[in-house]
Amino acid sequence: MTNPRSGGGKTARYGLTQRAEDMDAQVWTTSVERDAASLARNAVQQGAQVLGVVGGDGTVSAVAAVAADTGRSLVVVPAGTRNHFARDLGLDLRDPGQALDALVDGEPAQVDLGMLGSRVFVNNVSFGMYADALLEPGYRDDKPRAFATVAPDYLKGRQWVEARVDTPWGTVEFPQAVLISNNPYHLATPRWLGRRFSLTTGQLGAIVLKRPAQAPPDLLRHLRDELRQHKRGADPPDEGIAVWSAPGITLHGDVRHLDAGLDGEAVRLPLPVLCAIRPGALRVLLPKDRPGIPPEYAARH
């Protein structure tokens, strides 16, 4: 399954369709009428034992859900903008076509999947500024403009998430932002901030930026300061950031729906929002020749 729109047209730019067909793979392309999940289900019905997906996290999560539910292996080819899941699988983002080698002699691995109710996410679900930016008209064509439109109210403390989040330190009401990830993000080293060096912990990662009584003049600087404090092992302050991991995380509140970003796709969710983890739910096939975990990180852990 290929998404020709992912990553500004990386599928065509890297010749990924031709490379897959040269390896005798049947290529199905998404369209307005045929989404990635329905194409994957059709492929299974026609006898496919391995599913491949060429695209970003949103496309990958749709096909991963079908692969996990039908017991098929998944080959991930990074052709999106950020490719968080593919990067954390250790794939080479500079040459997406190398991932196709897994079709020939792929090494199997079992990884976790995040669940948002019945929906799968391979990277994260977010609430707050990022989710609002996704809803801006023309977000895909001009992301900086979309963020510039929604950011001021968050940065000045005039906007927040209309929900409550249960944390190990109590309930946070109306946080500034909520980010729930499929396995925790690495936060201790600036160079690797936001990486996941394991997708098999059986835990969700949670980052909740609390809504301060008086908004700091620079919310982003406030977030960086709080992350540094968290790295030193301090407990979350009354006005700061809560970071933890758990097999399940719940958002609840009095509004009917929350806007969210689900693996980079805008969705509207009814409350309560229930997130969970499915340990080892997905079998992926990985090429033998791949960057993997950065060696300088592995040497320290």
mmCIF file of C-alpha atoms in Angstrom:
data_model
loop_
_atom_site.group_PDB
_atom_site.id
_atom_site.type_symbol
_atom_site.label_atom_id
_atom_site.label_comp_id
_atom_site.label_asym_id
_atom_site.label_seq_id
_atom_site.Cartn_x
_atom_site.Cartn_y
_atom_site.Cartn_z
ATOM 1 C CA MET A 1 0.000 0.000 0.000
ATOM 2 C CA THR A 2 1.444 3.344 -1.018
ATOM 3 C CA ASN A 3 0.283 6.851 -0.197
ATOM 4 C CA PRO A 4 1.459 9.090 -3.065
ATOM 5 C CA ARG A 5 0.781 12.261 -1.036
ATOM 6 C CA SER A 6 2.953 11.333 1.954
ATOM 7 C CA GLY A 7 6.098 13.341 2.504
ATOM 8 C CA GLY A 8 5.374 15.695 -0.357
ATOM 9 C CA GLY A 9 5.497 12.905 -2.931
ATOM 10 C CA LYS A 10 8.407 10.781 -1.662
ATOM 11 C CA THR A 11 6.929 7.655 -3.217
ATOM 12 C CA ALA A 12 7.476 9.045 -6.713
ATOM 13 C CA ARG A 13 10.675 10.927 -5.858
ATOM 14 C CA TYR A 14 12.439 7.762 -4.703
ATOM 15 C CA GLY A 15 10.829 5.497 -7.300
ATOM 16 C CA LEU A 16 9.426 3.277 -4.574
ATOM 17 C CA THR A 17 6.536 1.841 -6.599
ATOM 18 C CA GLN A 18 8.878 0.657 -9.361
ATOM 19 C CA ARG A 19 11.387 -0.725 -6.869
ATOM 20 C CA ALA A 20 8.646 -2.723 -5.119
ATOM 21 C CA GLU A 21 7.261 -4.050 -8.401
ATOM 22 C CA ASP A 22 10.763 -5.068 -9.471
ATOM 23 C CA MET A 23 10.741 -7.298 -6.382
ATOM 24 C CA ASP A 24 7.463 -8.915 -7.555
ATOM 25 C CA ALA A 25 5.385 -7.078 -4.942
ATOM 26 C CA GLN A 26 1.824 -6.122 -5.859
ATOM 27 C CA VAL A 27 1.441 -2.376 -5.300
ATOM 28 C CA TRP A 28 -1.874 -0.794 -4.351
ATOM 29 C CA THR A 29 -2.151 3.007 -4.271
ATOM 30 C CA THR A 30 -4.440 4.956 -1.955
ATOM 31 C CA SER A 31 -6.956 7.395 -3.376
ATOM 32 C CA VAL A 32 -10.010 9.343 -2.287
ATOM 33 C CA GLU A 33 -12.115 6.229 -2.862
ATOM 34 C CA ARG A 34 -9.641 3.668 -1.457
ATOM 35 C CA ASP A 35 -7.936 4.296 1.879
ATOM 36 C CA ALA A 36 -4.941 2.346 3.159
ATOM 37 C CA ALA A 37 -6.916 0.188 5.590
ATOM 38 C CA SER A 38 -9.431 -0.980 2.988
ATOM 39 C CA LEU A 39 -6.627 -1.749 0.533
ATOM 40 C CA ALA A 40 -4.851 -3.787 3.217
ATOM 41 C CA ARG A 41 -8.010 -5.754 3.990
ATOM 42 C CA ASN A 42 -8.490 -6.467 0.268
ATOM 43 C CA ALA A 43 -4.905 -7.681 0.042
ATOM 44 C CA VAL A 44 -5.467 -10.089 2.931
ATOM 45 C CA GLN A 45 -8.647 -11.388 1.300
ATOM 46 C CA GLN A 46 -6.629 -12.080 -1.838
ATOM 47 C CA GLY A 47 -4.149 -14.171 0.147
ATOM 48 C CA ALA A 48 -1.358 -11.738 1.052
ATOM 49 C CA GLN A 49 0.797 -13.085 3.886
ATOM 50 C CA VAL A 50 2.955 -9.960 4.178
ATOM 51 C CA LEU A 51 1.666 -6.397 4.003
ATOM 52 C CA GLY A 52 3.874 -3.494 3.004
ATOM 53 C CA VAL A 53 3.155 0.173 3.597
ATOM 54 C CA VAL A 54 4.835 3.164 1.963
ATOM 55 C CA GLY A 55 3.977 6.418 3.719
ATOM 56 C CA GLY A 56 4.047 8.340 6.960
ATOM 57 C CA ASP A 57 2.857 7.429 10.449
ATOM 58 C CA GLY A 58 -0.827 7.950 9.639
ATOM 59 C CA THR A 59 -0.739 5.556 6.695
ATOM 60 C CA VAL A 60 1.455 3.101 8.607
ATOM 61 C CA SER A 61 -0.937 2.980 11.571
ATOM 62 C CA ALA A 62 -3.903 2.197 9.288
ATOM 63 C CA VAL A 63 -2.138 -0.765 7.696
ATOM 64 C CA ALA A 64 -0.547 -1.860 10.995
ATOM 65 C CA ALA A 65 -4.027 -2.236 12.486
ATOM 66 C CA VAL A 66 -5.010 -4.661 9.711
ATOM 67 C CA ALA A 67 -1.714 -6.551 9.954
ATOM 68 C CA ALA A 68 -2.060 -6.985 13.725
ATOM 69 C CA ASP A 69 -5.702 -8.094 13.546
ATOM 70 C CA THR A 70 -5.058 -10.617 10.767
ATOM 71 C CA GLY A 71 -1.698 -11.962 11.978
ATOM 72 C CA ARG A 72 0.225 -10.665 8.947
ATOM 73 C CA SER A 73 3.772 -9.373 8.988
ATOM 74 C CA LEU A 74 4.327 -5.718 8.087
ATOM 75 C CA VAL A 75 7.112 -4.120 6.054
ATOM 76 C CA VAL A 76 7.395 -0.370 6.722
ATOM 77 C CA VAL A 77 8.899 1.909 4.071
ATOM 78 C CA PRO A 78 9.482 5.450 5.428
ATOM 79 C CA ALA A 79 7.989 7.893 2.927
ATOM 80 C CA GLY A 80 6.291 10.435 5.180
ATOM 81 C CA THR A 81 7.451 13.761 6.557
ATOM 82 C CA ARG A 82 8.781 12.722 9.978
ATOM 83 C CA ASN A 83 8.573 8.912 9.923
ATOM 84 C CA HIS A 84 8.776 8.574 13.714
ATOM 85 C CA PHE A 85 7.792 4.894 13.798
ATOM 86 C CA ALA A 86 10.164 3.891 10.983
ATOM 87 C CA ARG A 87 13.006 5.866 12.577
ATOM 88 C CA ASP A 88 12.447 4.149 15.926
ATOM 89 C CA LEU A 89 12.413 0.769 14.182
ATOM 90 C CA GLY A 90 15.967 1.644 13.128
ATOM 91 C CA LEU A 91 15.184 2.105 9.411
ATOM 92 C CA ASP A 92 17.192 4.335 7.104
ATOM 93 C CA LEU A 93 15.190 7.508 6.466
ATOM 94 C CA ARG A 94 17.732 8.822 3.955
ATOM 95 C CA ASP A 95 17.138 5.908 1.579
ATOM 96 C CA PRO A 96 13.532 4.689 2.067
ATOM 97 C CA GLY A 97 13.907 2.029 -0.612
ATOM 98 C CA GLN A 98 16.345 0.040 1.535
ATOM 99 C CA ALA A 99 13.411 -0.995 3.700
ATOM 100 C CA LEU A 100 12.071 -3.012 0.761
ATOM 101 C CA ASP A 101 14.924 -5.489 1.270
ATOM 102 C CA ALA A 102 12.828 -6.875 4.122
ATOM 103 C CA LEU A 103 10.556 -8.418 1.485
ATOM 104 C CA VAL A 104 13.398 -10.786 0.577
ATOM 105 C CA ASP A 105 15.123 -11.678 3.835
ATOM 106 C CA GLY A 106 13.481 -9.594 6.533
ATOM 107 C CA GLU A 107 14.258 -10.136 10.190
ATOM 108 C CA PRO A 108 11.041 -10.512 12.239
ATOM 109 C CA ALA A 109 10.411 -8.490 15.391
ATOM 110 C CA GLN A 110 7.366 -8.096 17.632
ATOM 111 C CA VAL A 111 6.547 -4.516 18.676
ATOM 112 C CA ASP A 112 3.836 -2.822 20.690
ATOM 113 C CA LEU A 113 0.911 -0.829 19.362
ATOM 114 C CA GLY A 114 -0.852 2.065 21.056
ATOM 115 C CA MET A 115 -4.621 1.949 21.189
ATOM 116 C CA LEU A 116 -7.036 4.868 21.290
ATOM 117 C CA GLY A 117 -10.257 3.024 21.966
ATOM 118 C CA SER A 118 -10.383 0.667 18.989
ATOM 119 C CA ARG A 119 -7.992 2.777 16.874
ATOM 120 C CA VAL A 120 -4.306 1.989 16.506
ATOM 121 C CA PHE A 121 -1.495 4.508 16.784
ATOM 122 C CA VAL A 122 2.152 3.739 16.096
ATOM 123 C CA ASN A 123 3.585 7.075 17.273
ATOM 124 C CA ASN A 124 1.328 9.251 19.405
ATOM 125 C CA VAL A 125 -1.963 10.952 20.082
ATOM 126 C CA SER A 126 -1.792 14.621 21.017
ATOM 127 C CA PHE A 127 -4.158 17.205 22.421
ATOM 128 C CA GLY A 128 -3.663 20.963 22.409
ATOM 129 C CA MET A 129 -1.709 23.180 20.026
ATOM 130 C CA TYR A 130 -0.600 20.466 17.594
ATOM 131 C CA ALA A 131 -4.091 19.008 17.300
ATOM 132 C CA ASP A 132 -5.529 22.471 16.633
ATOM 133 C CA ALA A 133 -2.920 23.155 13.949
ATOM 134 C CA LEU A 134 -3.940 19.970 12.131
ATOM 135 C CA LEU A 135 -7.471 21.363 11.819
ATOM 136 C CA GLU A 136 -6.302 24.578 10.172
ATOM 137 C CA PRO A 137 -7.205 24.812 6.468
ATOM 138 C CA GLY A 138 -4.164 24.174 4.324
ATOM 139 C CA TYR A 139 -2.125 22.580 7.141
ATOM 140 C CA ARG A 140 -0.451 20.079 4.786
ATOM 141 C CA ASP A 141 0.626 22.803 2.380
ATOM 142 C CA ASP A 142 1.837 25.353 4.928
ATOM 143 C CA LYS A 143 2.514 23.877 8.373
ATOM 144 C CA PRO A 144 4.426 26.917 9.752
ATOM 145 C CA ARG A 145 1.462 29.154 8.987
ATOM 146 C CA ALA A 146 -0.946 26.722 10.675
ATOM 147 C CA PHE A 147 1.146 26.642 13.862
ATOM 148 C CA ALA A 148 1.573 30.428 13.811
ATOM 149 C CA THR A 149 -2.208 30.762 13.703
ATOM 150 C CA VAL A 150 -2.970 28.613 16.754
ATOM 151 C CA ALA A 151 0.182 29.146 18.846
ATOM 152 C CA PRO A 152 -0.415 32.634 20.333
ATOM 153 C CA ASP A 153 -3.395 31.662 22.501
ATOM 154 C CA TYR A 154 -1.514 28.648 23.893
ATOM 155 C CA LEU A 155 1.707 30.557 24.446
ATOM 156 C CA LYS A 156 -0.176 33.264 26.345
ATOM 157 C CA GLY A 157 -2.219 30.799 28.408
ATOM 158 C CA ARG A 158 -5.556 31.704 26.819
ATOM 159 C CA GLN A 159 -6.140 28.262 25.347
ATOM 160 C CA TRP A 160 -5.944 24.792 26.879
ATOM 161 C CA VAL A 161 -7.250 21.229 26.623
ATOM 162 C CA GLU A 162 -10.824 20.975 27.894
ATOM 163 C CA ALA A 163 -10.225 17.807 29.875
ATOM 164 C CA ARG A 164 -8.815 16.292 33.038
ATOM 165 C CA VAL A 165 -5.957 13.784 33.012
ATOM 166 C CA ASP A 166 -5.243 11.267 35.752
ATOM 167 C CA THR A 167 -1.519 11.159 36.623
ATOM 168 C CA PRO A 168 0.451 9.338 39.355
ATOM 169 C CA TRP A 169 0.484 12.666 41.249
ATOM 170 C CA GLY A 170 -3.217 13.362 41.007
ATOM 171 C CA THR A 171 -5.576 14.761 38.423
ATOM 172 C CA VAL A 172 -4.459 17.623 36.181
ATOM 173 C CA GLU A 173 -7.322 19.863 35.126
ATOM 174 C CA PHE A 174 -7.304 21.743 31.814
ATOM 175 C CA PRO A 175 -3.671 21.099 30.846
ATOM 176 C CA GLN A 176 -1.890 23.177 28.240
ATOM 177 C CA ALA A 177 -0.968 20.100 26.195
ATOM 178 C CA VAL A 178 -1.166 16.299 26.411
ATOM 179 C CA LEU A 179 1.011 13.859 24.459
ATOM 180 C CA ILE A 180 0.528 10.096 24.766
ATOM 181 C CA SER A 181 3.006 7.900 22.885
ATOM 182 C CA ASN A 182 3.313 4.258 21.922
ATOM 183 C CA ASN A 183 6.203 3.540 24.335
ATOM 184 C CA PRO A 184 7.911 6.400 26.218
ATOM 185 C CA TYR A 185 10.046 9.004 24.505
ATOM 186 C CA HIS A 186 13.674 9.456 25.519
ATOM 187 C CA LEU A 187 14.004 12.801 27.349
ATOM 188 C CA ALA A 188 17.349 12.637 29.114
ATOM 189 C CA THR A 189 19.675 13.545 26.231
ATOM 190 C CA PRO A 190 18.986 16.659 24.108
ATOM 191 C CA ARG A 191 20.406 15.049 20.973
ATOM 192 C CA TRP A 192 18.013 12.111 21.196
ATOM 193 C CA LEU A 193 15.032 14.021 22.599
ATOM 194 C CA GLY A 194 11.832 12.463 21.331
ATOM 195 C CA ARG A 195 13.374 9.173 20.203
ATOM 196 C CA ARG A 196 12.083 5.814 21.350
ATOM 197 C CA PHE A 197 14.890 3.311 21.723
ATOM 198 C CA SER A 198 12.451 0.536 22.555
ATOM 199 C CA LEU A 199 9.033 -0.279 21.137
ATOM 200 C CA THR A 200 8.625 -3.299 23.390
ATOM 201 C CA THR A 201 8.255 -1.884 26.933
ATOM 202 C CA GLY A 202 4.531 -2.613 27.115
ATOM 203 C CA GLN A 203 3.983 0.943 28.351
ATOM 204 C CA LEU A 204 2.540 4.166 27.018
ATOM 205 C CA GLY A 205 4.509 7.345 27.522
ATOM 206 C CA ALA A 206 2.710 10.443 28.798
ATOM 207 C CA ILE A 207 3.730 14.099 28.828
ATOM 208 C CA VAL A 208 1.262 16.562 30.304
ATOM 209 C CA LEU A 209 2.064 20.257 30.389
ATOM 210 C CA LYS A 210 0.063 21.702 33.252
ATOM 211 C CA ARG A 211 -1.856 24.908 32.895
ATOM 212 C CA PRO A 212 -0.137 27.467 35.166
ATOM 213 C CA ALA A 213 -2.117 29.858 37.327
ATOM 214 C CA GLN A 214 -0.388 32.638 35.424
ATOM 215 C CA ALA A 215 0.924 31.708 32.007
ATOM 216 C CA PRO A 216 4.678 32.142 31.598
ATOM 217 C CA PRO A 217 5.666 34.692 28.953
ATOM 218 C CA ASP A 218 7.392 31.985 26.930
ATOM 219 C CA LEU A 219 5.599 28.636 27.170
ATOM 220 C CA LEU A 220 8.201 26.832 25.051
ATOM 221 C CA ARG A 221 11.052 28.003 27.301
ATOM 222 C CA HIS A 222 8.965 26.952 30.300
ATOM 223 C CA LEU A 223 8.586 23.485 28.770
ATOM 224 C CA ARG A 224 12.342 23.178 28.171
ATOM 225 C CA ASP A 225 13.073 24.242 31.759
ATOM 226 C CA GLU A 226 10.609 21.719 33.150
ATOM 227 C CA LEU A 227 12.088 18.918 31.042
ATOM 228 C CA ARG A 228 15.535 19.742 32.404
ATOM 229 C CA GLN A 229 14.136 19.580 35.931
ATOM 230 C CA HIS A 230 12.516 16.236 35.113
ATOM 231 C CA LYS A 231 15.860 14.888 33.838
ATOM 232 C CA ARG A 232 17.380 15.691 37.234
ATOM 233 C CA GLY A 233 14.814 13.419 38.814
ATOM 234 C CA ALA A 234 12.680 16.068 40.486
ATOM 235 C CA ASP A 235 8.991 15.424 41.133
ATOM 236 C CA PRO A 236 6.644 17.344 38.877
ATOM 237 C CA PRO A 237 6.059 20.805 40.373
ATOM 238 C CA ASP A 238 2.583 22.189 40.985
ATOM 239 C CA GLU A 239 2.948 24.282 37.846
ATOM 240 C CA GLY A 240 5.014 22.311 35.409
ATOM 241 C CA ILE A 241 5.150 19.100 33.485
ATOM 242 C CA ALA A 242 4.143 15.567 34.407
ATOM 243 C CA VAL A 243 6.018 12.754 32.671
ATOM 244 C CA TRP A 244 5.339 9.091 33.356
ATOM 245 C CA SER A 245 4.636 5.721 31.744
ATOM 246 C CA ALA A 246 1.696 3.388 32.242
ATOM 247 C CA PRO A 247 -0.218 0.649 30.405
ATOM 248 C CA GLY A 248 -3.316 2.863 30.274
ATOM 249 C CA ILE A 249 -4.090 6.599 30.391
ATOM 250 C CA THR A 250 -7.503 8.305 30.515
ATOM 251 C CA LEU A 251 -8.742 11.815 29.691
ATOM 252 C CA HIS A 252 -12.190 12.781 30.936
ATOM 253 C CA GLY A 253 -14.190 15.964 31.111
ATOM 254 C CA ASP A 254 -17.492 17.726 30.670
ATOM 255 C CA VAL A 255 -17.343 18.521 26.952
ATOM 256 C CA ARG A 256 -18.671 16.053 24.408
ATOM 257 C CA HIS A 257 -15.621 15.898 22.131
ATOM 258 C CA LEU A 258 -11.922 16.736 21.983
ATOM 259 C CA ASP A 259 -9.903 17.516 18.879
ATOM 260 C CA ALA A 260 -6.753 15.415 18.679
ATOM 261 C CA GLY A 261 -3.864 14.527 16.423
ATOM 262 C CA LEU A 262 -3.639 10.774 15.872
ATOM 263 C CA ASP A 263 -0.329 9.911 14.212
ATOM 264 C CA GLY A 264 -0.442 13.273 12.488
ATOM 265 C CA GLU A 265 -4.068 12.998 11.371
ATOM 266 C CA ALA A 266 -6.808 15.252 12.751
ATOM 267 C CA VAL A 267 -9.597 13.395 14.598
ATOM 268 C CA ARG A 268 -12.468 14.345 16.913
ATOM 269 C CA LEU A 269 -12.908 12.046 19.902
ATOM 270 C CA PRO A 270 -15.766 11.539 22.359
ATOM 271 C CA LEU A 271 -14.938 11.675 26.061
ATOM 272 C CA PRO A 272 -13.761 9.846 28.016
ATOM 273 C CA VAL A 273 -10.653 9.128 25.913
ATOM 274 C CA LEU A 274 -9.137 5.760 26.808
ATOM 275 C CA CYS A 275 -5.588 4.972 25.682
ATOM 276 C CA ALA A 276 -3.974 1.572 26.158
ATOM 277 C CA ILE A 277 -1.062 -0.531 24.915
ATOM 278 C CA ARG A 278 -1.103 -3.865 23.064
ATOM 279 C CA PRO A 279 2.255 -5.469 23.910
ATOM 280 C CA GLY A 280 3.871 -7.294 21.010
ATOM 281 C CA ALA A 281 0.749 -6.942 18.879
ATOM 282 C CA LEU A 282 2.524 -6.255 15.582
ATOM 283 C CA ARG A 283 5.067 -8.401 13.748
ATOM 284 C CA VAL A 284 7.352 -6.320 11.546
ATOM 285 C CA LEU A 285 9.948 -7.477 9.044
ATOM 286 C CA LEU A 286 13.126 -5.397 9.120
ATOM 287 C CA PRO A 287 15.938 -5.279 6.552
ATOM 288 C CA LYS A 288 19.190 -6.746 7.810
ATOM 289 C CA ASP A 289 21.101 -3.674 6.644
ATOM 290 C CA ARG A 290 19.695 -0.744 8.632
ATOM 291 C CA PRO A 291 21.103 1.994 10.902
ATOM 292 C CA GLY A 292 19.356 0.718 14.036
ATOM 293 C CA ILE A 293 19.931 2.353 17.420
ATOM 294 C CA PRO A 294 22.638 5.047 17.317
ATOM 295 C CA PRO A 295 25.875 3.347 18.479
ATOM 296 C CA GLU A 296 26.823 6.221 20.789
ATOM 297 C CA TYR A 297 23.488 5.792 22.599
ATOM 298 C CA ALA A 298 23.791 2.008 22.781
ATOM 299 C CA ALA A 299 27.292 2.332 24.264
ATOM 300 C CA ARG A 300 25.892 4.290 27.230
ATOM 301 C CA HIS A 301 22.971 1.965 27.962
#
